[in-house]
Each structure stands twice: as C-alpha cells, then as structure tokens.
Coordinates of C-alpha atoms in Angstrom, one line a residue:
M25 CA 52.0 -42.3 -1.3
Q26 CA 54.0 -45.2 -2.4
G27 CA 52.2 -48.0 -4.5
V28 CA 49.1 -44.9 -5.9
T29 CA 49.6 -43.6 -9.5
V30 CA 47.2 -40.9 -10.7
H31 CA 47.6 -40.0 -14.4
L32 CA 45.2 -39.2 -17.8
D33 CA 44.5 -41.9 -20.3
D34 CA 45.7 -41.6 -23.9
T35 CA 42.4 -39.0 -24.7
K36 CA 43.1 -36.4 -21.9
N37 CA 39.6 -36.8 -20.5
Y38 CA 39.8 -39.1 -17.6
V39 CA 41.5 -39.8 -15.0
E40 CA 43.0 -43.3 -13.8
L41 CA 43.7 -44.9 -10.6
K42 CA 46.5 -47.6 -10.3
L43 CA 47.3 -49.2 -6.8
E44 CA 49.9 -51.4 -6.1
P45 CA 49.1 -53.0 -3.1
S46 CA 52.7 -54.9 -3.0
V47 CA 54.6 -51.6 -2.3
F48 CA 52.4 -50.2 -0.1
K49 CA 54.1 -49.5 3.2
K50 CA 50.6 -49.2 5.0
E51 CA 47.0 -48.9 4.3
A52 CA 46.0 -46.4 1.8
D53 CA 44.2 -43.5 3.3
M54 CA 41.4 -41.7 1.1
R55 CA 41.3 -38.5 2.7
E56 CA 45.5 -38.4 1.7
I57 CA 44.7 -39.6 -1.6
M58 CA 41.8 -37.1 -2.2
A59 CA 44.4 -34.3 -0.8
E60 CA 47.0 -35.5 -3.2
I61 CA 44.6 -35.3 -6.3
N62 CA 43.6 -31.3 -5.1
N63 CA 47.1 -30.6 -5.2
S64 CA 47.8 -31.6 -9.0
E65 CA 46.9 -31.2 -12.4
F66 CA 43.5 -33.1 -11.9
A67 CA 42.2 -30.8 -8.8
E68 CA 39.5 -29.2 -11.6
Y69 CA 38.4 -33.3 -13.0
Y70 CA 35.5 -34.4 -11.6
I71 CA 36.6 -37.4 -9.3
A72 CA 33.9 -40.0 -8.3
E73 CA 34.5 -40.6 -4.9
S74 CA 32.3 -43.7 -4.1
T75 CA 34.5 -45.2 -7.4
L76 CA 37.7 -44.0 -5.5
K77 CA 36.6 -45.3 -2.2
T78 CA 35.7 -48.8 -3.5
A79 CA 38.9 -48.8 -5.3
I80 CA 40.6 -48.4 -2.3
D81 CA 38.7 -50.8 -0.3
K82 CA 39.6 -53.7 -2.6
A83 CA 43.6 -52.7 -2.7
N84 CA 43.7 -52.5 1.2
H85 CA 42.0 -55.9 1.2
Y86 CA 44.9 -57.5 -1.5
Y87 CA 47.5 -55.8 0.9
K88 CA 46.0 -57.4 3.9
N89 CA 45.9 -60.6 2.7
K90 CA 49.5 -60.1 0.9
E91 CA 48.6 -60.5 -2.4
E92 CA 49.7 -58.8 -5.2
T93 CA 46.9 -58.0 -7.5
V94 CA 47.3 -54.5 -8.8
V95 CA 43.9 -52.0 -9.5
S96 CA 43.3 -50.0 -11.8
E97 CA 40.2 -48.1 -12.0
R98 CA 38.9 -44.6 -13.7
I99 CA 37.9 -42.5 -11.1
G100 CA 37.5 -39.1 -12.5
E101 CA 37.1 -37.1 -16.0
K102 CA 36.9 -33.7 -17.5
R103 CA 33.3 -32.4 -17.7
N104 CA 32.1 -29.6 -19.8
A105 CA 29.4 -27.0 -18.3
E106 CA 26.1 -28.2 -17.9
V107 CA 23.3 -26.1 -19.1
E108 CA 19.4 -26.1 -18.3
F109 CA 16.0 -23.9 -18.0
R110 CA 13.8 -23.9 -16.0
F111 CA 10.2 -22.4 -16.6
E112 CA 8.0 -20.6 -13.4
N113 CA 5.2 -18.9 -12.8
D114 CA 3.0 -20.2 -16.3
N115 CA 6.2 -19.4 -18.2
M116 CA 6.5 -16.2 -17.4
L117 CA 9.9 -16.3 -16.3
A118 CA 13.0 -18.6 -17.5
T119 CA 15.7 -19.0 -15.7
L120 CA 19.5 -20.2 -16.7
V121 CA 21.2 -23.0 -14.7
L122 CA 24.9 -23.6 -14.9
I123 CA 26.7 -26.0 -13.4
T124 CA 30.3 -24.9 -13.9
P125 CA 32.4 -27.4 -15.8
F126 CA 34.8 -29.8 -14.1
G127 CA 38.4 -28.8 -16.4
G128 CA 36.3 -28.7 -19.1
K129 CA 34.9 -25.5 -20.8
L130 CA 32.3 -23.2 -20.7
P131 CA 29.9 -22.4 -23.4
S132 CA 30.0 -19.4 -25.6
I133 CA 27.0 -16.4 -25.1
Q134 CA 26.1 -17.6 -29.2
A135 CA 25.5 -21.5 -27.6
L136 CA 23.9 -20.3 -24.7
R137 CA 21.2 -18.2 -27.0
T138 CA 21.2 -21.5 -29.4
L139 CA 20.3 -23.5 -26.2
A140 CA 18.1 -21.0 -25.0
Q141 CA 16.0 -21.3 -28.4
K142 CA 15.9 -25.2 -28.6
N143 CA 13.8 -24.9 -25.0
D144 CA 11.7 -23.0 -26.9
I145 CA 12.4 -19.6 -25.5
A146 CA 11.1 -17.1 -28.2
K147 CA 10.6 -13.6 -26.3
G148 CA 12.0 -11.9 -23.5
L149 CA 15.4 -13.2 -23.0
G150 CA 18.3 -11.2 -22.4
I151 CA 22.1 -11.3 -23.0
K152 CA 23.1 -9.9 -20.0
P153 CA 22.2 -12.5 -17.4
F154 CA 24.3 -15.1 -19.9
K155 CA 27.3 -12.4 -19.5
A156 CA 26.6 -12.1 -15.9
A157 CA 26.4 -16.3 -15.1
L158 CA 29.9 -16.7 -17.9
L159 CA 31.6 -14.2 -15.4
Q160 CA 30.5 -15.4 -12.2
A161 CA 31.4 -19.0 -13.5
R162 CA 35.1 -18.2 -14.5
Q163 CA 35.5 -17.4 -10.6
A164 CA 33.5 -20.3 -9.1
K165 CA 34.9 -23.8 -8.0
P166 CA 34.0 -26.5 -10.4
G167 CA 30.2 -27.8 -9.8
T168 CA 29.0 -25.0 -8.6
V169 CA 25.3 -24.0 -9.5
I170 CA 24.5 -20.9 -10.9
E171 CA 21.2 -19.6 -11.8
K172 CA 20.4 -16.2 -13.5
V173 CA 16.9 -15.0 -15.2
C174 CA 17.3 -14.6 -18.6
A175 CA 13.8 -14.3 -20.1
K176 CA 10.8 -12.7 -18.5
G177 CA 7.1 -12.4 -20.1
L178 CA 5.1 -9.7 -20.5
P179 CA 2.1 -9.8 -18.3
P180 CA -1.4 -8.6 -20.1
R181 CA -2.4 -5.2 -18.9
D182 CA -6.0 -5.4 -18.5
G183 CA -8.0 -2.2 -20.1
K184 CA -9.9 0.4 -17.3
N185 CA -13.6 1.2 -16.8
S186 CA -14.5 4.0 -18.0
R187 CA -14.0 6.9 -15.9
F188 CA -15.8 9.9 -14.6
I189 CA -14.5 13.6 -15.2
P190 CA -16.2 16.6 -13.5
L191 CA -16.4 19.7 -15.9
V192 CA -16.9 21.8 -13.3
P193 CA -15.6 22.1 -9.8
N194 CA -17.3 22.2 -6.5
A195 CA -17.4 25.5 -4.4
L196 CA -15.1 24.7 -1.8
E197 CA -12.7 23.7 -4.4
R198 CA -12.9 26.6 -6.1
V199 CA -12.2 28.9 -3.3
L200 CA -9.2 26.8 -1.8
R201 CA -7.5 27.3 -5.8
P202 CA -7.1 31.1 -5.6
Q203 CA -7.1 32.7 -8.8
N204 CA -3.7 34.6 -10.1
S205 CA -4.0 38.4 -10.0
D206 CA -1.1 38.6 -12.3
G207 CA 0.4 35.9 -13.7
S208 CA 3.0 35.1 -10.7
R209 CA 1.0 36.5 -7.3
V210 CA -1.7 34.7 -5.8
D211 CA -4.2 37.0 -4.6
M212 CA -6.2 35.8 -2.1
R213 CA -9.3 38.1 -2.0
N214 CA -9.7 37.2 -5.4
L215 CA -11.7 33.5 -5.4
G216 CA -13.0 33.9 -9.0
E217 CA -16.5 33.7 -9.6
V218 CA -18.8 31.2 -7.8
I219 CA -19.9 28.5 -9.9
C220 CA -23.3 28.5 -10.8
V221 CA -24.1 26.4 -13.7
K222 CA -27.3 27.0 -16.4
A223 CA -30.0 24.4 -17.4
Q224 CA -28.2 22.0 -19.9
T225 CA -24.6 23.0 -19.3
E226 CA -22.5 19.7 -19.5
V227 CA -21.3 19.1 -15.8
L228 CA -19.9 15.4 -16.2
R229 CA -18.1 13.4 -19.0
R230 CA -17.7 9.6 -19.1
T231 CA -14.5 8.6 -20.8
A232 CA -14.6 5.5 -22.8
P233 CA -13.2 2.1 -21.2
T234 CA -9.9 1.0 -22.5
P235 CA -9.2 -1.9 -24.3
G236 CA -5.6 -3.3 -22.5
R237 CA -2.8 -4.4 -23.5
S238 CA -2.3 -8.0 -24.5
G239 CA 0.8 -9.7 -23.1
F240 CA 3.0 -13.0 -23.8
D241 CA 4.8 -15.7 -22.0
V242 CA 8.7 -16.4 -22.4
K243 CA 7.7 -19.4 -25.1
G244 CA 5.8 -16.7 -27.1
N245 CA 2.1 -17.7 -26.7
V246 CA 0.3 -14.1 -26.1
L247 CA -1.6 -13.7 -23.4
E248 CA -4.9 -11.5 -24.3
A249 CA -5.9 -9.0 -21.9
T250 CA -9.3 -8.0 -20.4
A251 CA -11.1 -5.1 -22.1
G252 CA -12.1 -2.4 -19.5
E253 CA -16.0 -2.2 -19.3
W254 CA -18.4 0.6 -19.7
Q255 CA -19.8 2.0 -16.4
D256 CA -22.9 3.1 -15.6
F257 CA -23.7 6.9 -14.7
K258 CA -24.7 6.9 -11.2
M259 CA -27.7 9.5 -11.7
G260 CA -27.6 12.5 -9.5
D261 CA -30.2 14.9 -8.3
N262 CA -31.3 17.4 -11.5
T263 CA -29.3 15.4 -14.2
A264 CA -29.9 14.3 -17.3
V265 CA -28.0 12.6 -19.6
S266 CA -27.1 14.5 -22.7
E267 CA -29.2 14.4 -25.8
K268 CA -26.3 15.1 -28.1
D269 CA -23.8 12.7 -26.6
D270 CA -24.6 10.0 -24.0
N271 CA -21.8 10.0 -22.3
V272 CA -22.5 13.4 -20.7
L273 CA -24.2 14.6 -17.9
V274 CA -26.0 17.9 -18.2
A275 CA -27.7 19.8 -15.4
S276 CA -31.7 19.8 -15.5
I277 CA -31.7 22.8 -14.0
G278 CA -30.0 25.6 -13.1
G279 CA -27.8 25.4 -10.1
M280 CA -24.7 24.5 -8.0
P281 CA -22.8 21.7 -9.6
K282 CA -21.6 19.0 -6.4
W283 CA -19.2 16.1 -7.2
R284 CA -19.3 13.5 -4.1
D285 CA -19.0 10.1 -4.0
M286 CA -19.2 9.4 -7.6
I287 CA -22.4 11.4 -8.2
M288 CA -23.1 14.9 -9.9
N289 CA -25.9 17.0 -8.5
I290 CA -27.1 20.0 -9.2
D291 CA -28.4 21.9 -5.8
D292 CA -31.3 24.1 -6.5
T293 CA -29.9 27.6 -5.6
Y294 CA -31.3 30.1 -3.4
I295 CA -29.4 33.4 -4.4
C296 CA -29.8 36.4 -2.4
S297 CA -27.7 39.3 -1.8
G298 CA -27.5 39.2 2.0
V299 CA -29.3 37.2 5.1
N300 CA -30.3 40.2 7.8
V301 CA -33.6 41.4 9.5
G302 CA -35.4 42.4 6.2
T303 CA -34.8 38.8 4.5
G304 CA -35.5 36.6 7.2
H305 CA -34.2 33.3 8.6
I306 CA -33.2 31.0 5.2
N307 CA -34.5 27.2 5.3
Y308 CA -33.8 25.7 2.1
D309 CA -33.6 22.4 0.5
G310 CA -30.7 23.0 -1.9
A311 CA -28.0 25.2 -1.9
V312 CA -27.6 28.7 -0.5
L313 CA -25.0 31.5 -2.2
V314 CA -25.4 34.8 -0.3
N315 CA -23.7 37.4 -2.3
G316 CA -23.4 39.9 0.7
D317 CA -22.9 39.4 4.9
V318 CA -24.9 37.6 7.1
T319 CA -25.6 39.4 10.2
E320 CA -26.6 38.9 13.9
K321 CA -28.5 36.0 15.3
M322 CA -29.4 34.9 11.7
I323 CA -30.1 31.4 10.9
I324 CA -29.3 29.6 7.3
K325 CA -30.5 26.1 7.4
A326 CA -29.5 24.4 3.9
S327 CA -29.3 20.5 2.5
G328 CA -26.9 21.6 0.3
D329 CA -23.5 23.6 0.0
V330 CA -23.8 27.2 2.1
T331 CA -21.4 30.0 0.4
I332 CA -21.0 32.9 1.7
N333 CA -19.2 35.8 -0.5
G334 CA -18.9 37.6 2.5
F335 CA -19.0 38.0 6.4
A336 CA -20.8 36.5 8.8
E337 CA -20.9 37.8 12.4
S338 CA -23.1 35.9 15.1
A339 CA -24.6 33.5 12.7
H340 CA -26.2 29.9 12.9
I341 CA -25.5 28.4 9.6
E342 CA -26.1 24.4 9.1
S343 CA -25.7 22.8 5.4
G344 CA -25.6 19.1 4.2
G345 CA -22.8 19.9 2.1
D346 CA -20.1 22.2 2.5
I347 CA -19.9 25.8 4.1
I348 CA -17.6 28.4 2.6
I349 CA -17.2 31.6 4.0
T350 CA -15.1 33.7 1.6
E351 CA -14.2 37.0 3.7
G352 CA -14.6 36.1 7.6
A353 CA -16.5 35.5 10.2
M354 CA -16.2 36.3 13.8
G355 CA -18.5 35.3 17.2
K356 CA -19.2 36.0 21.2
V357 CA -17.7 33.2 23.8
N358 CA -18.6 33.3 27.4
E359 CA -16.4 33.3 29.9
N360 CA -16.5 29.9 30.7
A361 CA -15.9 29.5 26.6
S362 CA -18.9 27.2 26.7
S363 CA -21.1 29.0 24.4
Y364 CA -20.2 30.3 21.0
S365 CA -22.9 33.0 19.4
C366 CA -21.5 31.8 16.0
Q367 CA -22.3 28.2 15.3
L368 CA -21.3 26.1 11.9
Q369 CA -22.4 22.8 11.3
A370 CA -21.5 20.8 7.8
A371 CA -22.0 17.4 6.6
G372 CA -19.1 18.2 4.6
S373 CA -16.4 20.8 5.2
I374 CA -15.7 24.1 6.4
H375 CA -13.9 26.9 5.0
V376 CA -13.3 30.5 6.5
Q377 CA -10.8 32.8 5.5
H378 CA -10.2 34.0 8.9
G379 CA -12.9 33.9 12.4
Q380 CA -12.7 34.5 16.0
G381 CA -15.3 33.1 18.4
L382 CA -16.6 30.3 16.4
D383 CA -18.1 27.1 17.2
L384 CA -16.9 25.0 14.3
Q385 CA -18.4 21.1 13.7
C386 CA -17.7 19.2 10.5
A387 CA -17.5 15.3 9.0
G388 CA -14.8 16.8 6.3
D389 CA -11.7 19.0 6.9
I390 CA -11.6 22.6 8.8
T391 CA -9.7 25.2 6.3
V392 CA -8.7 28.8 7.8
G393 CA -7.2 31.3 5.3
R394 CA -5.2 33.4 7.4
Q395 CA -6.1 33.2 11.0
L396 CA -8.5 31.3 13.3
A397 CA -8.7 32.1 17.2
Y398 CA -10.8 31.9 20.7
S399 CA -12.8 29.1 18.6
R400 CA -14.1 25.3 19.4
L401 CA -13.0 23.0 16.2
K402 CA -14.5 19.6 15.8
C403 CA -13.9 17.8 12.8
N404 CA -13.2 13.9 11.4
G405 CA -10.8 15.5 8.8
S406 CA -7.9 17.5 9.3
V407 CA -7.7 21.4 10.2
I408 CA -5.6 24.0 7.9
V409 CA -5.0 27.2 8.3
G410 CA -3.0 28.8 5.5
Q411 CA -2.7 28.2 1.6
I412 CA -3.4 24.3 1.1
D413 CA 0.0 23.6 -0.5
N414 CA 1.7 25.5 2.2
P415 CA -0.2 26.6 5.2
Q416 CA 1.6 29.6 6.8
G417 CA -1.3 30.9 8.6
N418 CA -1.9 31.6 12.3
L419 CA -3.6 29.3 15.0
F420 CA -4.1 30.1 19.0
A421 CA -6.1 29.6 21.8
C422 CA -8.9 26.9 20.5
D423 CA -9.9 23.9 21.3
V424 CA -9.6 21.6 18.7
V425 CA -10.7 17.5 18.4
S426 CA -9.2 16.4 14.9
Q427 CA -9.1 12.7 13.3
N428 CA -6.1 14.2 11.5
K429 CA -3.0 16.1 11.4
V430 CA -3.2 20.3 12.3
I431 CA -1.3 22.1 10.4
A432 CA 0.0 26.0 10.3
G433 CA 2.1 28.4 9.9
T434 CA 2.1 29.2 13.7
L435 CA 0.6 27.3 16.5
G436 CA 0.0 29.3 19.5
A437 CA 0.9 32.6 20.1
V438 CA 3.7 34.9 22.2
S439 CA 1.6 35.6 25.0
G440 CA 1.2 31.7 25.9
S441 CA -2.3 31.4 25.5
T442 CA -3.3 27.7 24.9
L443 CA -4.0 25.3 22.0
K444 CA -5.1 22.1 23.1
V445 CA -5.1 19.6 20.1
D446 CA -7.5 16.1 21.3
F447 CA -6.7 13.4 18.8
S448 CA -8.7 10.8 21.6
P449 CA -12.8 10.4 20.0
G450 CA -11.8 9.2 16.9
F451 CA -9.8 6.9 18.2
N452 CA -11.4 5.7 20.9
L453 CA -14.3 5.1 18.4
L454 CA -12.1 3.2 16.4
L455 CA -11.0 1.2 19.3
E456 CA -14.6 0.8 20.3
R457 CA -15.3 -0.8 16.5
K458 CA -12.2 -2.9 16.5
D459 CA -13.1 -4.3 20.0
S460 CA -16.7 -5.5 18.9
L461 CA -15.0 -7.0 15.6
D462 CA -12.5 -9.1 17.4
E463 CA -14.7 -10.4 20.2
L464 CA -16.9 -11.6 17.1
L465 CA -14.5 -13.1 15.1
R466 CA -13.6 -14.9 18.4
Q467 CA -17.0 -16.4 19.1
I468 CA -17.4 -17.4 15.3
K469 CA -14.2 -18.7 15.7
E470 CA -15.0 -21.2 18.9
N471 CA -18.5 -21.9 16.8
N472 CA -17.2 -22.8 13.7
L473 CA -14.5 -25.3 15.5
R474 CA -17.1 -26.6 17.6
H475 CA -19.4 -27.4 14.4
K476 CA -16.2 -28.9 12.4
E477 CA -15.8 -30.7 15.0
R478 CA -19.1 -32.4 15.6
L479 CA -19.5 -32.9 11.9
D480 CA -16.4 -34.6 11.1
F481 CA -17.1 -36.8 13.9
I482 CA -20.8 -37.5 12.3
K483 CA -18.9 -38.2 8.7
K484 CA -17.3 -41.5 10.4
K485 CA -20.3 -42.9 11.5
I486 CA -22.9 -44.9 9.3
I487 CA -25.7 -42.5 8.0
P488 CA -28.8 -43.5 7.7
S489 CA -30.3 -42.5 4.1
D490 CA -33.2 -40.3 5.2
L491 CA -30.9 -38.4 7.2
K492 CA -27.9 -37.9 4.6
S493 CA -29.9 -34.8 3.3
K494 CA -29.6 -33.1 7.0
V495 CA -26.0 -34.2 6.8
D496 CA -25.5 -32.0 3.9
E497 CA -27.8 -29.2 4.6
A498 CA -25.4 -29.0 7.5
L499 CA -22.3 -29.3 6.0
E500 CA -23.2 -26.4 3.7
L501 CA -24.2 -24.3 6.7
L502 CA -20.6 -24.8 7.9
K503 CA -19.5 -24.2 4.4
N504 CA -21.8 -20.8 4.5
E505 CA -20.1 -19.9 8.1
E506 CA -16.2 -20.4 7.2
A507 CA -17.3 -18.0 4.2
L508 CA -18.2 -15.6 6.9
L509 CA -15.2 -15.9 9.1
H510 CA -13.0 -15.7 6.5
W511 CA -14.7 -11.9 5.4
I512 CA -15.0 -11.0 8.9
E513 CA -11.1 -11.8 9.1
S514 CA -10.4 -9.8 6.5
K515 CA -12.5 -6.8 8.0
A516 CA -10.4 -7.1 11.0
S517 CA -7.2 -7.2 9.6
I518 CA -8.2 -3.5 7.9
M519 CA -9.3 -2.3 11.0
K520 CA -6.0 -3.1 12.6
E521 CA -4.5 -1.3 9.8
S522 CA -6.9 1.7 10.5
K523 CA -6.0 1.6 14.1
E524 CA -2.0 1.8 13.0
K525 CA -2.7 4.4 10.2
Y526 CA -4.4 6.8 12.4
Q527 CA -2.0 6.7 15.0
S528 CA 1.4 7.5 12.3
E529 CA -1.2 10.2 10.4
I530 CA -1.9 12.5 13.6
R531 CA 0.6 15.4 14.5
L532 CA 0.8 18.7 14.9
I533 CA 2.3 20.6 12.3
A534 CA 4.1 24.0 12.8
N535 CA 5.5 25.7 9.4
K536 CA 7.1 28.7 11.1
R537 CA 6.8 28.6 14.9
L538 CA 5.2 26.6 18.1
Y539 CA 4.8 29.1 21.1
P540 CA 4.4 27.7 24.8
G541 CA 0.9 26.6 25.5
V542 CA 0.6 24.2 22.7
S543 CA -0.4 20.3 24.1
A544 CA -1.5 17.5 21.9
K545 CA -3.6 14.6 23.3
L546 CA -4.3 10.3 22.6
N547 CA -6.2 9.3 25.5
N548 CA -3.4 9.2 28.3
R549 CA -0.8 10.6 26.1
N550 CA 0.2 13.9 26.5
W551 CA 2.5 16.4 24.7
R552 CA 2.9 20.0 25.3
S553 CA 5.3 22.9 24.9
E554 CA 7.4 24.6 27.4
R555 CA 9.0 26.8 25.4
E556 CA 9.1 28.5 21.8
Y557 CA 10.1 26.6 18.7
D558 CA 11.1 26.9 15.0
R559 CA 9.9 24.7 12.3
S560 CA 8.2 22.0 14.1
L561 CA 6.5 18.0 13.9
V562 CA 5.1 16.6 16.8
K563 CA 3.9 13.0 15.8
Y564 CA 2.8 10.0 17.7
E565 CA 5.1 7.3 17.7
G566 CA 5.7 3.9 19.6
H567 CA 3.0 5.1 21.8
Q568 CA 4.3 8.1 22.7
W569 CA 4.2 12.0 21.4
H570 CA 7.7 12.8 19.9
Y571 CA 9.2 16.1 18.7
E572 CA 11.4 17.1 16.3
P573 CA 12.6 19.8 14.1
Y574 CA 10.4 20.1 10.8
V575 CA 12.2 20.0 7.6

C-alpha cells in the first residue's frame, strides 16, 4: 500500500511503521496492513495491534484533513520465549508454562533446568517434559502457550496396621485344596488330615505394623508418613495369648480351629467313628468330626463345623459353621419334590463330594466335588461344581436359589431334565432394603429443608436473650440432622451400587456343555436353553438375560 513502510530499527529487534498520508490513494486499512505484515519477514515478530490501530487512525485523520504530517510508530518487537513454573496440589506438582517466541529464541534444556532451580524446584524434576515442550514449541505458532508437568513430588505412604495371619487352615479350606499325590496329579480322594490342634498350638500370628515411607514435594520438603498402629487381638473362644510371644495366639484346649470375621476360635470337638443307631443322635456345643459314615435318619446338630470323613445317607445335619462331607451324600425325594430325606443346613458353607436327593441350605457357598443331581439348593453365595480353580463337574435336575454365580462343567443333562436357577429372592431382599432407605432419605430431606427454612427465618428476627439458648440448641439439632442426612445418602449410594453389582455378578457358566432345559430367572426376566450349547455364559445385562460363548 502506498505511503506505508514497515522496517526494522538499527538494533534489528523492533518493528517500525511509517505512514505518509500525503501519498495515500485512500484511507489506510488495518486489515490490509496486517496481511502485508503477516506475509513479510516480520510475520514472526510480536505486533501490538492496539498501537498499530492508533497509528492508522492518526494517519487517516491527517489524510482527511489534507495534512502532510508523517506518522512514525514502533508497532512490534522480537520476543524470546517466556518461561514460568506453576505449582499445584500443595507443591506436589510443578508445571512448565512456555510461551513460544515471537522471532526470538527458545531456551536450552540447561537453561530450563537452571530456571527450575531458581524457582525452588529441588526434587522430582524430569528432563523428558523439557524436551517435549521444546519440540512442540519449534512446530507451534508464535505466542502459543505450552504446558508440561515437569516435576512430581512423592506422596508419603502411611504405614500399615498390624495384620493377623492364621497359622492353621479352616477345615473347608483344607478340603477345597486337595493334596498332590505324586507331585503332579491331584487325587481328589486325598483331602489331607482334618486339622484338630492340641492345646498350646500356635494358631494365629500378629505382624508388626510398618513405619510407612516418607515423601517429599517438588521443593524438597520432607512429608512425614503416619506409622501403622498395633491392632489388638479379637479374642475368640478357647484361645489365649502365648506366654512366649505376645504376638501369637495359642489354643487353650484341643479342638478344631475356625478363622472367621478376623476372629480365631477353637471349637471344642466331638470326635466319633460314625453316627448310627449305636451312637444315637449328636447335639453338641462345638465342632463335630465324624471319621466314618452317617446312616439313615440320624441327626447331627452342632454350633461349630460338622466334618464327615465318610458318607451321609438320608441324615439331618445342622451346623453353626460349615458342613463338610468328604465322600458324598444321598437322600430320597417324594414324587412332587416337596420333601427330601437328606437335609443339610449351615450358617456357613456346605461342601459335598457328590450328592443326589439333597436339600441344601446355607448362608455361604455350596461347593460340590464331582456331581449333584435331583436336589434343592438355597444359598447366599455361589454354587460351584468341580474343583474351585477349574470347575468341571455336573449339575442337573436341581432347583437352585442363589445370590451369585452358578458354575459347573456341565449344566443340565442329555435327557433334557430341568435345571432351574432363580436369583430373585436375594435381589428382592436388596430392593426392599433400598426402597426403605430411599423413602427414609426422602423424608429426612424434606424435614431438613423445612427446618432450615424456619431457622433461616428466625435468624433474621431480633431474638430475645432468654430465647437465644433455645435457638442455639435448634441450630445444633439441625447440624446433627444434616450429618445424619449425609450418612444416609452415603448408605443409599452404597445400596445402589450393591444392586448394580448383584445384577452384574449373577450368571450361569458351563465350562464344557449346556443342555436344553436349563433356565435362569430374575423376577419376571427369564431365559431358557432350547438346544445344546458348547462352553457357555448366561449373564444379566441391560435388564435382559444374554447368552454368549464362554472363553
């Protein structure tokens, strides 16, 4: 454009603008001048647009008034990169902020390190972020802001509280972990000796708490860790602290160890070679160990575990712990499958090696070594048929009520006998609790809002001195009500997660084959196999049952 001259000053650092209104053909246009600058050698220089606009407005004024005054203005300059460091999270994080240069220079890696040290960054500094920032800056436009985390502190790791390590396994754990017979193959009949400890046997060890690990922030300040704490023993029945070691619990009597809910109990154990008409029924306050068979119509009731190293036939067994039958169990079923002659009821879990015609009820898991048929099962856990790590057993012709997965090698039978699995009762119980909690939460929210509005109204008024204590008391009650509201909200959130978790975890898994006649139910949502499948997974997702091949 005529009358417009852009050039560098003698130092080669500043951009000068010269406007000569006397040679203008028309008023100077800022957009045209900026376009010329951006297409020239000054494109990478910093241009102060406000200064440029002021100069153009002044020159256009002279042009309109026919004045020949020349306008000269410094409108730009060469700028090196700008560097600063930003600290976050209580100095646990340092971020490099680099503004790319306008025709100037980028700093070197060494210069960035020196600047970091001047900004008190003493620890956790990395060179890779500097390299990445400089590489990005060389390819970016002038004035681009680049941010890279360049230093990280190390948060302290608090020490762990003392832990409790059982020195003897539960009977059920022992049974579910078959012993190696030749170093390679597993003999399912060799279940090891059932653990019965003698008095003064060490059964539980307490480990020392750890001191933790101190940390540091990027400025080098040491962050001390909180050491773990000693945890007291939760003394179970028939246990005592060792006289030789305060961190060891020993059995005070001979019996069967039971580790549950972080408490070690030693159940007084009744041991017999069999239960029959000769021994009579057993009703014992403790554990019962039968090294033989339980014959027809015999009854065993125990407050602890019941372990039968033999066979149970048409027996009634109740346990306050686990029921373990190492051989198998058999019972008779009436025509409409409403009455079973062999009944096993446990407050813990149930394990049988194989079974038929059984009524099983427990609060834990039901595990079967090989096969289970023509039985009724109800548990609050899983049903697993086969080895725990790779279930390959058979489950067919049963009615199952479970609150977790049902897994076996084969589900159903070639004959098409029905296998019904119902997950509804546990889910409905969860829904009832959730609905009750949601209703309680709704009522407390309404009450809290109403109380808050009334107290806000009262606080705006002039309160007589004799009523001030009453208002303070009401404010304290409101504070307690809000704390209760937050607590119930957290419980409602946990209950919602439990509902979602329940639906995601229930499933049928057949590791070998799934036959026709197998059905899964969750309230009014049903699935039934109409043909034979290979390895299969049936899961509940999106309010529907879905079948897919199991890998």
